[in-house]
XYZ file of C-alpha atoms in Angstrom:
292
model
C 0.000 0.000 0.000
C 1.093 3.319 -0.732
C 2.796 5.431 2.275
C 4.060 8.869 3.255
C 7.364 8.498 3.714
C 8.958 12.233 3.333
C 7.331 15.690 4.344
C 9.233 18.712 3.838
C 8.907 22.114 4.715
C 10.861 25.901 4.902
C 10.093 28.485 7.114
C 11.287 31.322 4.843
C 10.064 30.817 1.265
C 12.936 30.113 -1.149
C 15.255 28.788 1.732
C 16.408 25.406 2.542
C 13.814 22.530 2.898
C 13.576 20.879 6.023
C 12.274 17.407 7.455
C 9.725 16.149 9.669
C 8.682 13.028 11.232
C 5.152 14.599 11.853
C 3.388 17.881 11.389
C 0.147 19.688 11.517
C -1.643 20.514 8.501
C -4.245 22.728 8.262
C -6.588 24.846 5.161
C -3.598 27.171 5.153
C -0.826 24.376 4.505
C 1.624 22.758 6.790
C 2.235 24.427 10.183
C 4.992 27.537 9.807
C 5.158 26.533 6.148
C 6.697 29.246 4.149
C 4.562 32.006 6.431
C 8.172 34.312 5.802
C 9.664 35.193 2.430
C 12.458 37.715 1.561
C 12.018 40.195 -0.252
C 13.858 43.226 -1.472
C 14.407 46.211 0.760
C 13.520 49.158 -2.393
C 10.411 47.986 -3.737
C 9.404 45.099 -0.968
C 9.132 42.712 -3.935
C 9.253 38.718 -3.285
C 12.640 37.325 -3.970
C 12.111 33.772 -5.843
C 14.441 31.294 -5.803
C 14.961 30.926 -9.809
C 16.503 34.421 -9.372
C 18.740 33.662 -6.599
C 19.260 29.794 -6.806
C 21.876 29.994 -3.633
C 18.567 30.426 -0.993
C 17.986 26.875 -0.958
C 21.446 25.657 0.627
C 20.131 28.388 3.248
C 18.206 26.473 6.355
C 17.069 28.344 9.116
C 15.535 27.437 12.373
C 12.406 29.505 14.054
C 15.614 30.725 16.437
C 16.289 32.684 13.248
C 13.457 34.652 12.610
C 12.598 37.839 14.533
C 9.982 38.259 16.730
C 7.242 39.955 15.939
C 8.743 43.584 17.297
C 11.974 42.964 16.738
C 13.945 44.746 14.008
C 10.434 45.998 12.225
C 10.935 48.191 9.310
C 7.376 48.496 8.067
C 4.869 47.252 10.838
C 2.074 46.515 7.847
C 3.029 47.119 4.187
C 1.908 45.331 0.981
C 4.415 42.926 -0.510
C 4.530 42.171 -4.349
C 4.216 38.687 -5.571
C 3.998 38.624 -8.856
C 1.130 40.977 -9.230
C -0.811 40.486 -6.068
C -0.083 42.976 -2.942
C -0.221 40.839 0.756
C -0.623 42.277 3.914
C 2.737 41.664 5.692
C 4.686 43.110 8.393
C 8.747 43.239 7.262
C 11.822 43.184 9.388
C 15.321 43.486 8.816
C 17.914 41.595 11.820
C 20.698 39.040 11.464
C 19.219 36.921 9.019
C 17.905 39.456 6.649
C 21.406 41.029 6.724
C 22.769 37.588 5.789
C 20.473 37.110 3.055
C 21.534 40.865 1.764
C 25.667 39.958 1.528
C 24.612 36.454 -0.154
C 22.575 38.585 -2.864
C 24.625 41.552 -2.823
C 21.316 43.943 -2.429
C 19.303 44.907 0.668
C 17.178 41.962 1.738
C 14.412 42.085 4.311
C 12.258 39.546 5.600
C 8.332 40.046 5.714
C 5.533 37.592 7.139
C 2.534 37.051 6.106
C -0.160 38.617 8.370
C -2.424 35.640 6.793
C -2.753 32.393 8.368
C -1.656 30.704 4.918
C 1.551 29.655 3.346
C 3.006 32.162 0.381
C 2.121 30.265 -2.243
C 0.373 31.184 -5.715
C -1.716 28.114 -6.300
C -2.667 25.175 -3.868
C -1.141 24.941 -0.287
C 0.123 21.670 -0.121
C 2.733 20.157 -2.754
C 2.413 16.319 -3.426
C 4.980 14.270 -5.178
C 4.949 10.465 -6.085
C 7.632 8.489 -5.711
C 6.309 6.534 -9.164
C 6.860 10.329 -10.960
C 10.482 9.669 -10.564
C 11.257 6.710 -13.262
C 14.605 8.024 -15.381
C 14.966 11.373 -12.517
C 17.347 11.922 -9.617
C 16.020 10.522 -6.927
C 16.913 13.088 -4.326
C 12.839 14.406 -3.693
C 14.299 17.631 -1.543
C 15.186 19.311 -5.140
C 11.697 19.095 -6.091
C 10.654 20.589 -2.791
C 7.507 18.743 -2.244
C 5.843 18.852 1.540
C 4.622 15.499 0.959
C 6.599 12.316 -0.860
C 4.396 9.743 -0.815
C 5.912 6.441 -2.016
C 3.703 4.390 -4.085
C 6.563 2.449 -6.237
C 4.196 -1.215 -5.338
C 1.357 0.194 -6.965
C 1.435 3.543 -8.671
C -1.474 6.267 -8.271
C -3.020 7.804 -10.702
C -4.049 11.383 -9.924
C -6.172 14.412 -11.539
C -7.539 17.090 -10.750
C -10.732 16.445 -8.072
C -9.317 12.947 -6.950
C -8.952 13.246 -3.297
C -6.077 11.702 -1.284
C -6.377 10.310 2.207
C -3.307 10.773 3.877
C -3.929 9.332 7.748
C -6.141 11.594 9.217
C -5.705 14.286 6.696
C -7.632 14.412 3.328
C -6.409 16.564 0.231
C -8.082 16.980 -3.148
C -5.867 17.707 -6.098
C -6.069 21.230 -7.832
C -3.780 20.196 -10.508
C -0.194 19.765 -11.924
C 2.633 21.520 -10.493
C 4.600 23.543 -13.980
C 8.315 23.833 -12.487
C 10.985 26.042 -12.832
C 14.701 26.179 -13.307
C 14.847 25.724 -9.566
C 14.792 21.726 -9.953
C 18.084 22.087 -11.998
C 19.833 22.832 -8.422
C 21.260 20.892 -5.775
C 19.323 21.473 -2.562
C 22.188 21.365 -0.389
C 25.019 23.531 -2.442
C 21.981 25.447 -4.611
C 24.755 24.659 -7.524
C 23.308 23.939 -10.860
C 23.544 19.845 -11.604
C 20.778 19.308 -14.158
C 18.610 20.273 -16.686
C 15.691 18.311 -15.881
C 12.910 21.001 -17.528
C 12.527 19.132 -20.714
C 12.478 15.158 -18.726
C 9.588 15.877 -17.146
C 6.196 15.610 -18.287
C 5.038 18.239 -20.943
C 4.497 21.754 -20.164
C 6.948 21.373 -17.490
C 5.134 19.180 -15.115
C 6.233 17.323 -12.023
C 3.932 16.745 -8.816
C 0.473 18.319 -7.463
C -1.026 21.434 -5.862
C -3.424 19.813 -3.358
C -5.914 21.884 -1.297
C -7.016 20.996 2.554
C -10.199 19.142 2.782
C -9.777 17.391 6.643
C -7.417 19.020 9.058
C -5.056 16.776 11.243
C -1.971 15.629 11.858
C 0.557 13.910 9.224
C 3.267 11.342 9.938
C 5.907 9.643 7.817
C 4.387 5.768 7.288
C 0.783 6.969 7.224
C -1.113 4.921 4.868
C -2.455 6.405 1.757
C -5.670 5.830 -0.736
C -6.226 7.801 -3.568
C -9.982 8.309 -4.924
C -10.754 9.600 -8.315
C -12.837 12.120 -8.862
C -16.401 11.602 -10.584
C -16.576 14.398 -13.653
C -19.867 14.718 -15.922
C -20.618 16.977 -18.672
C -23.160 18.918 -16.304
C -20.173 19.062 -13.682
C -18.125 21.304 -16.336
C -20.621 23.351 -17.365
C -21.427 24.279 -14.000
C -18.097 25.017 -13.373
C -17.885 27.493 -16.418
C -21.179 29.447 -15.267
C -19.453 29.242 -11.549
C -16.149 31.060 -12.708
C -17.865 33.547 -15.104
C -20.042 34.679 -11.976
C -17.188 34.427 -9.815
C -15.471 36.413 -12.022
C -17.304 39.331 -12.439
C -17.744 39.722 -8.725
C -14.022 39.634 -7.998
C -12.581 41.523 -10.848
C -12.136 44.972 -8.510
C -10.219 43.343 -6.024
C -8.665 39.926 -7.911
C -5.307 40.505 -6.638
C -6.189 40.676 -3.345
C -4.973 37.722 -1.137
C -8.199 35.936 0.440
C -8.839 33.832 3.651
C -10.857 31.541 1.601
C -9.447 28.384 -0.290
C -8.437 27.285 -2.905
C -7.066 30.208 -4.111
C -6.601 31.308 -7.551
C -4.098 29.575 -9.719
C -1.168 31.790 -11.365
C 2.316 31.480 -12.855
C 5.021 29.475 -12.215
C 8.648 31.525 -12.297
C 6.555 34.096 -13.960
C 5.843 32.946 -17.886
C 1.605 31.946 -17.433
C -1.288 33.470 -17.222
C -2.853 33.871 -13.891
C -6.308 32.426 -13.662
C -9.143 33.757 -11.528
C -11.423 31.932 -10.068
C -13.005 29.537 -6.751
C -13.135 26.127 -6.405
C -14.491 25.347 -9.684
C -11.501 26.546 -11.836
C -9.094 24.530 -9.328
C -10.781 21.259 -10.023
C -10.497 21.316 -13.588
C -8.246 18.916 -15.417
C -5.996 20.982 -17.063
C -5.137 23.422 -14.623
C -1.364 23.866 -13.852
C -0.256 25.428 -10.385
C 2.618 27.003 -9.534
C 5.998 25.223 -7.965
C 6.507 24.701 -4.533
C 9.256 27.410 -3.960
């Protein structure tokens, strides 16, 4: 039977992934996961880790993080990801400073004043062991929070199939589209391959999964995988869904929301970010954005 057997994490987006033997897991992600994310000191935009590859060989511990008045800089501001502005209170301190030599630019650090991982598509990254065949084998380069090892009896996974993961059940949003970022070593952040054009077409490796059932995770949890049921009505519902969804959000669309899923976007910045509820993030073709 199919089993977790990794889950990864990173406090700070971008940084180096860590390991856990268990963790909480909640609508907004994995506990602490990737609530921090550097960005840059002149125009508080989100550093990603395609543009500064030498983050990931960068692990910190919660001991590295200010507190939440120490070292502030801007006690609320709006960061820039990509094109959407997020409520987040920045800091500068030892680890910022850090961060600054390594890039040669002013760094800061700003959290999230959201409950929710930094992410642009689904919270929680899923890979498969069986996704592997012909690919280095090292799963922290890929940077998912969840390996799940299902070599005995490979899954087959789309976009509304749900996965039970012990007490914790995801549904899939869609395909992961990768970056550059998988070409690096986690540990030295050196480049060591060009994997982009092994993986599946378009770019795709792994899956965005949304929270269905909060709990706790562990590494050997048991796993089942159920498809989703799709009709002709189901789709067309969807479409009317979206359209009305869309026209009610256009004013404030790149607003960051409480509510999940959350809309689907680009991956290292080259697609087209796609508004929408929970209708456009169970369609089949949807692809989400990396796990950085």
């Amino acid at each position: 039977m199919a089993h977790l057997e990794r889950i990864g994490s990173t406090l700070v987006k971008g940084l180096g992934w860590s390991q856990h033997e268990r963790i909480g897991v909640a609508v907004g992600g994995l506990d602490r996961d990737r609530r921090w994310t550097p960005v840059w000191a002149d125009d508080l935009t989100c550093l990603r880790a395609p543009q500064f590859p030498a983050m990931v060989r960068l692990v910190v511990e919660p001991g590295d993080l200010p507190g939440d008045d120490q070292h502030v800089v801007h006690q609320e501001a709006r960061i820039r990801y990509y094109d959407r502005r997020i409520p987040a209170r920045v800091h500068d301190g030892p680890l910022a400073r850090r961060l600054s030599a390594e890039a040669g630019r002013q760094v800061l650090l700003a959290r999230t004043l959201f409950s929710d991982a930094i992410v642009w598509g689904a919270p929680v990254s899923v890979l498969l062991r069986s996704e592997l065949a012909g690919l280095p084998s090292d799963t922290d380069r890929y940077r998912p929070n969840l390996v799940i090892d299902d070599r005995d009896a490979p899954l087959a996974l789309a976009a509304g199939s749900r996965l039970e993961v012990g007490a914790v059940t995801l549904e899939v949003v869609g395909e992961l589209e990768r970056c550059v970022i998988i070409d690096h070593d986690p540990v030295t952040g050196q480049k060591d391959h060009s994997l982009l054009r092994r993986i599946r077409p378009g770019a795709l490796l792994a899956y965005g999964c949304m929270v269905v059932t909060e709990g706790e995770l562990a590494v050997g949890d048991p796993v089942r995988a159920m498809l989703a049921a799709w009709t002709g009505q189901d789709a067309a519902k969807d479409d009317d869904d979206g359209a009305h969804r869309g026209a009610q959000g256009a004013a404030g669309a790149d607003e960051p929301r409480g509510d999940h899923p959350r809309r689907i976007g680009p991956a290292c910045g080259h697609a087209r970010d796609q508004p929408g509820g929970a209708a456009h993030h169970r369609r089949a073709q949807l692809r989400l954005s990396g796990p950085w």
